[in-house]
Amino acid sequence: MRPLPLLLPVLLCLATAPLVPAADDYAPGPDSKRQAGVPEGKLTKFTFDRSKIFPGTTREVSVYVPQQYDGAKPACVLVCQDGVQYQAPVVFDNLIHRKEMPVTVGVFITPGVLKALSTNQQDRFNRSYEYDGLGDSYARFVLEEVLPEVTSRLQLNLSTNGNDRAIAGASSGAICAFTAAWERPDAFQRVFSSIGTYVGLRGGNEDRKSTRL
């Protein structure tokens, strides 16, 4: 039983080591909290179920418009997968108020769902197909369907300059953001990718070529 003397110090170290805070213990910074005197933007939600690129899907789209938006010039745009993330409306309010970021409209899109045809079936969730899949389908979905719908519904003046647009996501939403910018760098020149699933789900681990010719 020679390993025992070596094992005991390890066990004692583990037993006396301070507990590592769990992810839920993370305290958001001040920019993620409402602050006195900061104008609050408006969050509008609607259901989008008329996609031709992902036919049959339905989803919620949330649009944040800062109070400083006046439509006089095109606003910057952030597109985010999986709906509202990262306390974004509150952070935007604080940073725009301090002029640390430009007036930016946030477009937060949930993954598509295909509704069950009967009570004996379950809804089908389209997230992996939309987010992990390669190619230009999701970029086209955002550019040709969602953003025009947002612009039309809310009468917004949004920039079409890629330098004024960002696309963001976490996990599968992160590789989705990267792929959209990879396929359409003219439309998205800023990407936020958090813990991206660049793995062998739908080819994200492989060398890729753009579908643009």
PDB file of C-alpha atoms in Angstrom:
ATOM      1  CA  MET A   1       0.000   0.000   0.000  1.00  0.00           C
ATOM      2  CA  ARG A   2       2.808   2.420  -0.862  1.00  0.00           C
ATOM      3  CA  PRO A   3       0.594   5.016  -2.631  1.00  0.00           C
ATOM      4  CA  LEU A   4      -1.210   5.849   0.642  1.00  0.00           C
ATOM      5  CA  PRO A   5       1.458   8.221   2.087  1.00  0.00           C
ATOM      6  CA  LEU A   6       1.435  10.159  -1.177  1.00  0.00           C
ATOM      7  CA  LEU A   7      -2.350  10.217  -1.348  1.00  0.00           C
ATOM      8  CA  LEU A   8      -2.948  11.527   2.190  1.00  0.00           C
ATOM      9  CA  PRO A   9      -1.365  14.975   1.649  1.00  0.00           C
ATOM     10  CA  VAL A  10      -3.430  15.389  -1.521  1.00  0.00           C
ATOM     11  CA  LEU A  11      -6.646  14.523   0.310  1.00  0.00           C
ATOM     12  CA  LEU A  12      -5.785  16.871   3.163  1.00  0.00           C
ATOM     13  CA  CYS A  13      -5.116  19.713   0.733  1.00  0.00           C
ATOM     14  CA  LEU A  14      -8.446  19.137  -0.959  1.00  0.00           C
ATOM     15  CA  ALA A  15     -10.256  18.993   2.356  1.00  0.00           C
ATOM     16  CA  THR A  16      -8.783  22.272   3.575  1.00  0.00           C
ATOM     17  CA  ALA A  17      -8.818  24.160   0.262  1.00  0.00           C
ATOM     18  CA  PRO A  18     -11.189  27.140   0.047  1.00  0.00           C
ATOM     19  CA  LEU A  19     -14.391  26.527  -1.856  1.00  0.00           C
ATOM     20  CA  VAL A  20     -14.358  27.820  -5.427  1.00  0.00           C
ATOM     21  CA  PRO A  21     -17.373  30.063  -6.087  1.00  0.00           C
ATOM     22  CA  ALA A  22     -19.949  28.517  -8.399  1.00  0.00           C
ATOM     23  CA  ALA A  23     -20.949  30.242 -11.626  1.00  0.00           C
ATOM     24  CA  ASP A  24     -24.189  31.349  -9.960  1.00  0.00           C
ATOM     25  CA  ASP A  25     -22.158  33.283  -7.382  1.00  0.00           C
ATOM     26  CA  TYR A  26     -20.799  35.683 -10.000  1.00  0.00           C
ATOM     27  CA  ALA A  27     -21.722  39.251  -9.109  1.00  0.00           C
ATOM     28  CA  PRO A  28     -22.560  41.380 -12.162  1.00  0.00           C
ATOM     29  CA  GLY A  29     -20.653  44.644 -12.424  1.00  0.00           C
ATOM     30  CA  PRO A  30     -22.236  48.079 -12.063  1.00  0.00           C
ATOM     31  CA  ASP A  31     -22.910  48.390 -15.803  1.00  0.00           C
ATOM     32  CA  SER A  32     -25.303  45.437 -15.526  1.00  0.00           C
ATOM     33  CA  LYS A  33     -27.442  47.185 -12.910  1.00  0.00           C
ATOM     34  CA  ARG A  34     -29.971  49.982 -13.209  1.00  0.00           C
ATOM     35  CA  GLN A  35     -28.407  53.307 -12.276  1.00  0.00           C
ATOM     36  CA  ALA A  36     -30.155  56.462 -11.127  1.00  0.00           C
ATOM     37  CA  GLY A  37     -30.653  59.134 -13.754  1.00  0.00           C
ATOM     38  CA  VAL A  38     -29.974  56.849 -16.725  1.00  0.00           C
ATOM     39  CA  PRO A  39     -32.691  56.969 -19.425  1.00  0.00           C
ATOM     40  CA  GLU A  40     -34.230  53.556 -20.076  1.00  0.00           C
ATOM     41  CA  GLY A  41     -34.721  52.245 -23.574  1.00  0.00           C
ATOM     42  CA  LYS A  42     -37.826  50.378 -24.728  1.00  0.00           C
ATOM     43  CA  LEU A  43     -37.997  46.623 -25.320  1.00  0.00           C
ATOM     44  CA  THR A  44     -40.592  45.460 -27.841  1.00  0.00           C
ATOM     45  CA  LYS A  45     -41.383  41.790 -28.500  1.00  0.00           C
ATOM     46  CA  PHE A  46     -43.133  40.127 -31.410  1.00  0.00           C
ATOM     47  CA  THR A  47     -43.563  36.665 -32.899  1.00  0.00           C
ATOM     48  CA  PHE A  48     -41.991  35.963 -36.270  1.00  0.00           C
ATOM     49  CA  ASP A  49     -43.424  32.941 -38.090  1.00  0.00           C
ATOM     50  CA  ARG A  50     -43.134  33.799 -41.790  1.00  0.00           C
ATOM     51  CA  SER A  51     -39.609  32.626 -42.559  1.00  0.00           C
ATOM     52  CA  LYS A  52     -38.966  31.198 -46.001  1.00  0.00           C
ATOM     53  CA  ILE A  53     -35.388  30.272 -45.112  1.00  0.00           C
ATOM     54  CA  PHE A  54     -36.458  28.224 -42.071  1.00  0.00           C
ATOM     55  CA  PRO A  55     -40.018  27.384 -43.162  1.00  0.00           C
ATOM     56  CA  GLY A  56     -42.556  26.352 -40.572  1.00  0.00           C
ATOM     57  CA  THR A  57     -40.644  27.868 -37.653  1.00  0.00           C
ATOM     58  CA  THR A  58     -41.954  30.330 -35.132  1.00  0.00           C
ATOM     59  CA  ARG A  59     -39.865  32.410 -32.724  1.00  0.00           C
ATOM     60  CA  GLU A  60     -39.805  35.483 -30.507  1.00  0.00           C
ATOM     61  CA  VAL A  61     -37.873  38.575 -31.527  1.00  0.00           C
ATOM     62  CA  SER A  62     -37.133  41.272 -28.934  1.00  0.00           C
ATOM     63  CA  VAL A  63     -36.020  44.709 -30.070  1.00  0.00           C
ATOM     64  CA  TYR A  64     -34.332  47.182 -27.745  1.00  0.00           C
ATOM     65  CA  VAL A  65     -34.417  50.837 -28.788  1.00  0.00           C
ATOM     66  CA  PRO A  66     -32.467  53.297 -26.611  1.00  0.00           C
ATOM     67  CA  GLN A  67     -34.194  56.461 -25.525  1.00  0.00           C
ATOM     68  CA  GLN A  68     -31.478  58.481 -27.296  1.00  0.00           C
ATOM     69  CA  TYR A  69     -32.523  57.080 -30.685  1.00  0.00           C
ATOM     70  CA  ASP A  70     -34.166  59.774 -32.828  1.00  0.00           C
ATOM     71  CA  GLY A  71     -33.923  58.307 -36.330  1.00  0.00           C
ATOM     72  CA  ALA A  72     -32.010  61.289 -37.643  1.00  0.00           C
ATOM     73  CA  LYS A  73     -29.139  59.023 -38.652  1.00  0.00           C
ATOM     74  CA  PRO A  74     -28.840  55.237 -38.952  1.00  0.00           C
ATOM     75  CA  ALA A  75     -28.376  53.507 -35.611  1.00  0.00           C
ATOM     76  CA  CYS A  76     -25.807  50.808 -34.956  1.00  0.00           C
ATOM     77  CA  VAL A  77     -27.178  47.279 -34.549  1.00  0.00           C
ATOM     78  CA  LEU A  78     -26.415  44.310 -32.308  1.00  0.00           C
ATOM     79  CA  VAL A  79     -27.976  40.963 -33.266  1.00  0.00           C
ATOM     80  CA  CYS A  80     -27.934  38.346 -30.500  1.00  0.00           C
ATOM     81  CA  GLN A  81     -28.908  34.682 -30.557  1.00  0.00           C
ATOM     82  CA  ASP A  82     -31.020  32.961 -27.862  1.00  0.00           C
ATOM     83  CA  GLY A  83     -33.002  36.084 -27.067  1.00  0.00           C
ATOM     84  CA  VAL A  84     -32.009  38.774 -24.576  1.00  0.00           C
ATOM     85  CA  GLN A  85     -28.627  37.916 -23.047  1.00  0.00           C
ATOM     86  CA  TYR A  86     -26.093  39.479 -20.680  1.00  0.00           C
ATOM     87  CA  GLN A  87     -28.518  42.082 -19.243  1.00  0.00           C
ATOM     88  CA  ALA A  88     -27.933  43.806 -22.569  1.00  0.00           C
ATOM     89  CA  PRO A  89     -30.699  46.460 -22.379  1.00  0.00           C
ATOM     90  CA  VAL A  90     -29.460  47.657 -18.967  1.00  0.00           C
ATOM     91  CA  VAL A  91     -25.814  47.633 -20.083  1.00  0.00           C
ATOM     92  CA  PHE A  92     -26.708  49.502 -23.265  1.00  0.00           C
ATOM     93  CA  ASP A  93     -28.622  52.122 -21.287  1.00  0.00           C
ATOM     94  CA  ASN A  94     -25.627  52.753 -19.029  1.00  0.00           C
ATOM     95  CA  LEU A  95     -22.952  52.795 -21.735  1.00  0.00           C
ATOM     96  CA  ILE A  96     -24.954  54.881 -24.201  1.00  0.00           C
ATOM     97  CA  HIS A  97     -25.742  57.376 -21.442  1.00  0.00           C
ATOM     98  CA  ARG A  98     -22.023  57.749 -20.707  1.00  0.00           C
ATOM     99  CA  LYS A  99     -21.298  57.971 -24.450  1.00  0.00           C
ATOM    100  CA  GLU A 100     -19.029  54.932 -24.190  1.00  0.00           C
ATOM    101  CA  MET A 101     -20.912  53.278 -27.052  1.00  0.00           C
ATOM    102  CA  PRO A 102     -22.936  54.720 -29.915  1.00  0.00           C
ATOM    103  CA  VAL A 103     -26.719  54.682 -30.080  1.00  0.00           C
ATOM    104  CA  THR A 104     -27.371  50.994 -30.780  1.00  0.00           C
ATOM    105  CA  VAL A 105     -30.540  49.023 -31.447  1.00  0.00           C
ATOM    106  CA  GLY A 106     -30.487  45.464 -30.064  1.00  0.00           C
ATOM    107  CA  VAL A 107     -32.233  42.668 -31.973  1.00  0.00           C
ATOM    108  CA  PHE A 108     -32.509  39.517 -29.852  1.00  0.00           C
ATOM    109  CA  ILE A 109     -33.706  36.410 -31.688  1.00  0.00           C
ATOM    110  CA  THR A 110     -34.749  33.102 -30.136  1.00  0.00           C
ATOM    111  CA  PRO A 111     -34.219  29.820 -32.016  1.00  0.00           C
ATOM    112  CA  GLY A 112     -37.010  28.586 -34.216  1.00  0.00           C
ATOM    113  CA  VAL A 113     -39.579  26.035 -33.060  1.00  0.00           C
ATOM    114  CA  LEU A 114     -41.686  23.836 -35.320  1.00  0.00           C
ATOM    115  CA  LYS A 115     -45.016  23.385 -33.603  1.00  0.00           C
ATOM    116  CA  ALA A 116     -46.370  19.867 -33.170  1.00  0.00           C
ATOM    117  CA  LEU A 117     -49.166  18.931 -35.542  1.00  0.00           C
ATOM    118  CA  SER A 118     -51.122  17.058 -32.885  1.00  0.00           C
ATOM    119  CA  THR A 119     -51.337  16.603 -29.119  1.00  0.00           C
ATOM    120  CA  ASN A 120     -49.584  13.243 -29.523  1.00  0.00           C
ATOM    121  CA  GLN A 121     -46.431  14.938 -30.782  1.00  0.00           C
ATOM    122  CA  GLN A 122     -43.850  17.272 -29.305  1.00  0.00           C
ATOM    123  CA  ASP A 123     -42.593  20.542 -30.727  1.00  0.00           C
ATOM    124  CA  ARG A 124     -39.338  20.268 -32.665  1.00  0.00           C
ATOM    125  CA  PHE A 125     -36.577  22.647 -31.663  1.00  0.00           C
ATOM    126  CA  ASN A 126     -34.561  24.025 -34.568  1.00  0.00           C
ATOM    127  CA  ARG A 127     -31.701  25.544 -32.572  1.00  0.00           C
ATOM    128  CA  SER A 128     -28.863  23.207 -33.528  1.00  0.00           C
ATOM    129  CA  TYR A 129     -29.878  23.175 -37.197  1.00  0.00           C
ATOM    130  CA  GLU A 130     -29.959  26.968 -37.351  1.00  0.00           C
ATOM    131  CA  TYR A 131     -26.993  27.728 -35.112  1.00  0.00           C
ATOM    132  CA  ASP A 132     -24.503  24.887 -35.578  1.00  0.00           C
ATOM    133  CA  GLY A 133     -25.102  24.473 -39.293  1.00  0.00           C
ATOM    134  CA  LEU A 134     -22.551  25.974 -41.657  1.00  0.00           C
ATOM    135  CA  GLY A 135     -23.333  28.000 -44.748  1.00  0.00           C
ATOM    136  CA  ASP A 136     -25.083  31.327 -45.212  1.00  0.00           C
ATOM    137  CA  SER A 137     -28.642  30.364 -44.229  1.00  0.00           C
ATOM    138  CA  TYR A 138     -28.670  32.106 -40.863  1.00  0.00           C
ATOM    139  CA  ALA A 139     -26.945  35.230 -42.160  1.00  0.00           C
ATOM    140  CA  ARG A 140     -29.554  35.437 -44.912  1.00  0.00           C
ATOM    141  CA  PHE A 141     -32.322  34.826 -42.378  1.00  0.00           C
ATOM    142  CA  VAL A 142     -31.170  37.814 -40.322  1.00  0.00           C
ATOM    143  CA  LEU A 143     -30.419  40.116 -43.236  1.00  0.00           C
ATOM    144  CA  GLU A 144     -33.282  39.245 -45.577  1.00  0.00           C
ATOM    145  CA  GLU A 145     -36.064  38.454 -43.124  1.00  0.00           C
ATOM    146  CA  VAL A 146     -35.587  39.576 -39.518  1.00  0.00           C
ATOM    147  CA  LEU A 147     -33.966  42.991 -39.936  1.00  0.00           C
ATOM    148  CA  PRO A 148     -36.420  44.090 -42.665  1.00  0.00           C
ATOM    149  CA  GLU A 149     -39.278  42.963 -40.386  1.00  0.00           C
ATOM    150  CA  VAL A 150     -37.821  44.933 -37.472  1.00  0.00           C
ATOM    151  CA  THR A 151     -37.294  48.015 -39.625  1.00  0.00           C
ATOM    152  CA  SER A 152     -40.821  47.849 -41.030  1.00  0.00           C
ATOM    153  CA  ARG A 153     -42.641  47.119 -37.758  1.00  0.00           C
ATOM    154  CA  LEU A 154     -40.907  49.740 -35.651  1.00  0.00           C
ATOM    155  CA  GLN A 155     -40.075  52.250 -38.372  1.00  0.00           C
ATOM    156  CA  LEU A 156     -36.397  52.236 -37.479  1.00  0.00           C
ATOM    157  CA  ASN A 157     -33.455  53.698 -39.348  1.00  0.00           C
ATOM    158  CA  LEU A 158     -30.771  51.016 -39.017  1.00  0.00           C
ATOM    159  CA  SER A 159     -27.266  51.177 -40.417  1.00  0.00           C
ATOM    160  CA  THR A 160     -26.338  48.769 -43.211  1.00  0.00           C
ATOM    161  CA  ASN A 161     -22.627  49.429 -42.715  1.00  0.00           C
ATOM    162  CA  GLY A 162     -20.904  46.253 -41.501  1.00  0.00           C
ATOM    163  CA  ASN A 163     -18.707  48.300 -39.177  1.00  0.00           C
ATOM    164  CA  ASP A 164     -21.860  49.500 -37.384  1.00  0.00           C
ATOM    165  CA  ARG A 165     -23.187  45.965 -36.904  1.00  0.00           C
ATOM    166  CA  ALA A 166     -22.277  43.305 -34.355  1.00  0.00           C
ATOM    167  CA  ILE A 167     -23.551  39.771 -33.976  1.00  0.00           C
ATOM    168  CA  ALA A 168     -23.260  37.847 -30.715  1.00  0.00           C
ATOM    169  CA  GLY A 169     -23.999  34.548 -29.053  1.00  0.00           C
ATOM    170  CA  ALA A 170     -22.923  31.888 -26.590  1.00  0.00           C
ATOM    171  CA  SER A 171     -22.313  28.176 -27.154  1.00  0.00           C
ATOM    172  CA  SER A 172     -24.083  27.227 -30.391  1.00  0.00           C
ATOM    173  CA  GLY A 173     -25.158  30.849 -30.679  1.00  0.00           C
ATOM    174  CA  ALA A 174     -21.471  31.798 -30.735  1.00  0.00           C
ATOM    175  CA  ILE A 175     -20.525  29.638 -33.708  1.00  0.00           C
ATOM    176  CA  CYS A 176     -23.697  30.920 -35.352  1.00  0.00           C
ATOM    177  CA  ALA A 177     -22.462  34.492 -34.912  1.00  0.00           C
ATOM    178  CA  PHE A 178     -19.025  33.612 -36.268  1.00  0.00           C
ATOM    179  CA  THR A 179     -20.470  31.780 -39.261  1.00  0.00           C
ATOM    180  CA  ALA A 180     -22.774  34.680 -40.115  1.00  0.00           C
ATOM    181  CA  ALA A 181     -19.830  37.087 -40.074  1.00  0.00           C
ATOM    182  CA  TRP A 182     -17.652  34.615 -41.974  1.00  0.00           C
ATOM    183  CA  GLU A 183     -20.256  34.348 -44.718  1.00  0.00           C
ATOM    184  CA  ARG A 184     -21.197  38.036 -44.746  1.00  0.00           C
ATOM    185  CA  PRO A 185     -18.246  40.148 -43.571  1.00  0.00           C
ATOM    186  CA  ASP A 186     -19.764  43.028 -45.475  1.00  0.00           C
ATOM    187  CA  ALA A 187     -22.760  42.937 -43.129  1.00  0.00           C
ATOM    188  CA  PHE A 188     -21.174  41.950 -39.793  1.00  0.00           C
ATOM    189  CA  GLN A 189     -17.673  43.160 -38.961  1.00  0.00           C
ATOM    190  CA  ARG A 190     -17.948  42.792 -35.168  1.00  0.00           C
ATOM    191  CA  VAL A 191     -18.478  39.423 -33.464  1.00  0.00           C
ATOM    192  CA  PHE A 192     -18.888  38.461 -29.815  1.00  0.00           C
ATOM    193  CA  SER A 193     -18.332  34.725 -29.351  1.00  0.00           C
ATOM    194  CA  SER A 194     -18.703  33.204 -25.872  1.00  0.00           C
ATOM    195  CA  ILE A 195     -17.798  29.529 -25.199  1.00  0.00           C
ATOM    196  CA  GLY A 196     -18.478  28.687 -28.828  1.00  0.00           C
ATOM    197  CA  THR A 197     -19.257  25.134 -29.923  1.00  0.00           C
ATOM    198  CA  TYR A 198     -16.530  24.940 -32.559  1.00  0.00           C
ATOM    199  CA  VAL A 199     -16.792  21.153 -32.462  1.00  0.00           C
ATOM    200  CA  GLY A 200     -18.022  18.271 -34.559  1.00  0.00           C
ATOM    201  CA  LEU A 201     -21.756  18.863 -34.200  1.00  0.00           C
ATOM    202  CA  ARG A 202     -22.448  19.975 -37.759  1.00  0.00           C
ATOM    203  CA  GLY A 203     -18.930  20.486 -39.089  1.00  0.00           C
ATOM    204  CA  GLY A 204     -17.810  23.396 -36.913  1.00  0.00           C
ATOM    205  CA  ASN A 205     -14.493  21.652 -36.221  1.00  0.00           C
ATOM    206  CA  GLU A 206     -13.561  21.376 -39.883  1.00  0.00           C
ATOM    207  CA  ASP A 207     -11.814  23.767 -42.264  1.00  0.00           C
ATOM    208  CA  ARG A 208     -14.459  25.761 -44.013  1.00  0.00           C
ATOM    209  CA  LYS A 209     -14.869  27.599 -47.241  1.00  0.00           C
ATOM    210  CA  SER A 210     -17.267  30.463 -47.654  1.00  0.00           C
ATOM    211  CA  THR A 211     -20.363  29.801 -49.741  1.00  0.00           C
ATOM    212  CA  ARG A 212     -19.743  33.181 -51.356  1.00  0.00           C
ATOM    213  CA  LEU A 213     -18.310  32.821 -54.862  1.00  0.00           C
TER     214      LEU A 213
END
